[in-house]
Amino acid sequence: MSTWVQGRVVERIDWNDKLFSLKVEAEVQPFVAGQFTKLALEQGGERVQRAYSFVNPPEAEFLEFLAVSVEEGQLSPRLQDLQEGDNLMVCPRPSGFLTLDEVPAGRELWMFATGTAVGPFLSILGSPDCWDRYETYVLVYAVRYERDLAYLEQIKALAAERPERFRFVPVVSREVVDGALQGRIPELLSSGAIQEAAGIPIAPARSQTLICGNPDMIRDTLAVLEGMGLRKNLRRTPGQITMEKYW
């Protein structure tokens, strides 16, 4: 298969003035929920490319990507300009190890995301195979403002569909929102507020954790979890913390 294939936008969703999703039709190699690929556009005779996680599960008809337009960015503002029927380039080879086949067994799977890093977790939760692995799944999704909570209705529908097995803990840092915690994930973990909201403790003997997003959040959350006795998950030394930085 060639280095790049042509993709066609079949739908776009605007969550707010900067946050958007693209559904894309493209022939790519099979991927595992939680992985990512690269999107690209030609600009000034050069190919500008960036990595984006699949939001869709592998079984979906179209590929889906969640992105935020950064004013000084070379690619994201141009992706935001794409409309239905427009073309872009897609790398057909998936990458990444934020997948459940890399995670040891446990009772609960905790997923900590900031911003657009919720994408790979939605891909995992949307895959039927996911639900055979753990008793309970907890999605902790942190953003600055309520308007930044993409896919909120989809997440709420999942919580209603699987009330005994799925817990959703939204976190908003810069405003008070009913039903959401206010602050940052590391501090809310340290205080126990996240565990209380989920109704489940975090402990090495029962918990597996996935962390994806802002590098500062990952660093600080890792420190908090290690303070609880959890350790990094490595192939040679399995643990309870699996991470992927989003930039």
XYZ file of C-alpha atoms in Angstrom:
247
model
C 0.000 0.000 0.000
C 1.309 3.491 -0.833
C 2.607 5.941 1.777
C -0.555 8.069 1.500
C -4.067 7.491 0.220
C -6.679 10.037 -0.726
C -9.500 10.554 1.722
C -12.799 12.326 1.186
C -14.713 14.229 3.852
C -18.211 12.792 4.147
C -19.325 14.799 7.192
C -18.044 17.462 9.556
C -19.270 18.290 13.047
C -18.571 21.634 14.721
C -18.578 21.331 18.515
C -17.660 24.995 18.971
C -15.814 27.659 16.975
C -12.476 25.803 17.231
C -13.323 22.178 18.040
C -14.532 19.973 15.190
C -14.717 16.409 13.900
C -14.256 15.067 10.388
C -15.701 11.820 9.086
C -13.528 10.583 6.250
C -13.837 7.879 3.626
C -10.417 6.315 2.953
C -8.884 2.896 2.373
C -6.574 2.249 5.325
C -5.103 -0.879 6.841
C -6.988 -2.533 9.723
C -6.360 -0.785 13.024
C -6.935 -1.508 16.700
C -9.153 0.742 18.820
C -6.945 3.339 20.495
C -4.506 3.771 17.613
C -3.830 6.833 15.454
C -2.790 7.746 11.926
C -1.669 10.898 10.116
C -3.673 13.404 8.085
C -2.046 15.763 5.595
C -2.687 18.582 3.127
C -0.414 20.154 0.533
C 0.704 23.660 1.401
C 3.170 25.721 -0.615
C 4.377 22.635 -2.437
C 4.992 20.763 0.805
C 2.964 18.105 2.593
C 1.948 19.283 6.071
C 1.047 16.306 8.278
C -0.009 15.682 11.864
C -1.062 12.654 13.908
C -4.728 12.203 14.819
C -6.371 9.371 16.737
C -9.238 7.365 15.335
C -12.426 8.291 17.201
C -14.400 5.564 15.466
C -14.140 1.892 16.402
C -12.560 -0.377 13.779
C -15.988 -1.708 12.815
C -17.308 1.721 11.694
C -18.049 2.526 8.060
C -16.043 5.768 8.053
C -12.947 7.059 9.790
C -13.510 9.852 12.289
C -11.078 12.367 13.762
C -11.458 15.006 16.478
C -9.343 18.140 16.146
C -8.956 21.628 17.535
C -7.955 24.520 15.326
C -4.832 26.216 16.667
C -4.453 29.751 15.346
C -0.727 29.441 14.709
C -1.016 25.849 13.481
C 0.055 24.894 9.964
C -2.538 22.167 9.459
C -5.463 22.401 11.904
C -6.950 25.688 10.566
C -6.942 24.239 7.051
C -8.553 21.019 8.256
C -11.257 23.126 9.874
C -11.937 24.745 6.479
C -12.668 21.387 4.839
C -16.259 20.742 3.816
C -18.165 17.657 2.754
C -16.701 16.370 -0.509
C -13.260 17.893 0.012
C -10.162 15.714 -0.170
C -7.222 15.218 2.164
C -4.402 12.721 2.488
C -4.494 9.879 5.005
C -1.633 7.632 6.029
C -2.971 4.093 5.575
C -0.761 2.579 8.282
C -2.065 2.877 11.873
C 0.304 3.455 14.789
C 0.224 3.542 18.567
C 0.120 1.285 21.601
C -2.730 2.809 23.613
C -4.699 -0.366 22.978
C -6.275 -2.911 25.283
C -4.079 -5.733 24.021
C -1.187 -3.854 25.672
C -2.988 -3.551 29.028
C -2.949 -6.259 31.727
C -6.073 -7.640 33.353
C -7.869 -5.900 36.205
C -11.300 -5.204 37.622
C -11.658 -1.616 36.432
C -10.249 0.290 33.482
C -9.761 4.004 34.143
C -9.340 6.336 31.144
C -8.008 9.843 31.839
C -8.201 12.288 28.914
C -7.758 15.992 28.312
C -9.288 17.755 25.301
C -9.157 15.950 21.980
C -7.328 13.023 23.607
C -10.759 11.622 24.452
C -10.750 10.340 20.853
C -8.890 7.043 21.345
C -11.008 6.234 24.402
C -14.209 6.719 22.406
C -12.782 4.341 19.816
C -12.086 1.770 22.536
C -15.502 2.164 24.174
C -17.226 1.905 20.801
C -15.647 -1.452 20.025
C -17.734 -4.465 21.142
C -14.578 -6.418 22.044
C -13.742 -3.828 24.697
C -16.520 -4.945 27.009
C -15.140 -8.457 27.463
C -12.024 -7.258 29.279
C -13.028 -5.483 32.512
C -15.948 -5.322 34.918
C -16.217 -1.532 34.965
C -14.976 1.307 32.734
C -14.463 4.868 33.960
C -13.955 7.784 31.568
C -12.524 10.937 33.157
C -12.712 13.670 30.516
C -11.186 17.055 31.345
C -11.594 20.315 29.407
C -11.347 24.039 30.091
C -14.971 24.985 29.386
C -18.223 23.050 29.120
C -18.456 23.874 25.410
C -15.248 21.858 24.896
C -16.926 18.567 25.864
C -17.230 16.899 22.461
C -19.381 13.789 21.966
C -21.176 14.534 25.225
C -24.519 13.092 24.119
C -22.798 9.932 22.851
C -21.025 9.496 26.178
C -24.228 10.069 28.149
C -26.042 7.545 25.950
C -23.349 4.975 26.712
C -23.724 5.642 30.434
C -27.492 5.142 30.138
C -27.018 1.957 28.097
C -24.497 0.398 30.501
C -25.227 1.971 33.900
C -23.675 -0.875 35.880
C -20.465 -1.012 33.850
C -19.641 2.505 32.658
C -19.010 5.636 34.749
C -18.460 9.104 33.291
C -16.654 11.810 35.258
C -16.484 15.155 33.388
C -13.969 17.699 34.657
C -14.083 21.405 33.745
C -11.229 23.596 34.944
C -12.281 27.180 34.214
C -15.972 27.384 35.078
C -18.489 25.806 37.414
C -20.709 23.295 35.606
C -23.534 21.257 37.121
C -22.650 17.574 37.167
C -18.942 18.158 36.541
C -15.962 18.386 38.842
C -13.967 21.610 38.743
C -10.167 21.586 38.669
C -7.378 19.450 37.226
C -7.244 15.671 37.100
C -4.105 15.268 39.271
C -5.433 17.388 42.142
C -8.881 15.796 41.954
C -7.263 12.364 42.113
C -5.149 13.378 45.092
C -8.186 14.660 46.969
C -10.221 11.554 46.106
C -12.913 13.608 44.332
C -12.667 11.605 41.113
C -12.846 8.271 42.902
C -15.839 9.496 44.904
C -17.618 10.681 41.735
C -17.011 7.311 40.086
C -17.901 5.360 43.221
C -14.802 3.178 42.820
C -11.380 3.239 44.517
C -8.083 3.089 42.676
C -5.661 0.421 43.867
C -2.866 -1.658 42.263
C -4.657 -4.956 42.844
C -7.768 -3.949 40.902
C -7.121 -0.906 38.673
C -5.708 -0.424 35.201
C -5.282 3.169 34.041
C -4.859 4.757 30.619
C -3.692 8.389 30.429
C -3.775 10.425 27.229
C -3.494 14.128 26.475
C -1.663 17.159 27.775
C 1.944 16.250 28.746
C 1.671 18.242 31.991
C -1.470 16.348 32.968
C 0.207 13.050 32.138
C 3.292 13.877 34.193
C 1.317 15.019 37.233
C -1.271 12.231 37.038
C 1.509 9.655 36.741
C 3.070 11.021 39.934
C -0.236 10.819 41.802
C -0.940 7.254 40.652
C 2.583 6.138 41.522
C 1.999 7.608 44.962
C -0.998 5.265 45.222
C 1.246 2.282 44.508
C 0.553 1.895 40.788
C 3.471 1.628 38.359
C 4.110 2.087 34.656
C 3.004 -0.731 32.402
C 5.905 -2.056 30.330
C 5.993 -5.227 28.265
C 8.906 -6.617 30.269
C 7.420 -5.496 33.595
C 3.611 -5.254 33.472
C 2.055 -2.525 35.604
C -1.109 -0.476 35.936
C -0.357 2.807 34.090
C -0.321 3.092 30.285
C 0.268 6.519 28.732
C 0.288 8.383 25.419
C 1.227 12.047 25.030
C -0.858 14.029 22.557
C 1.879 16.401 21.423
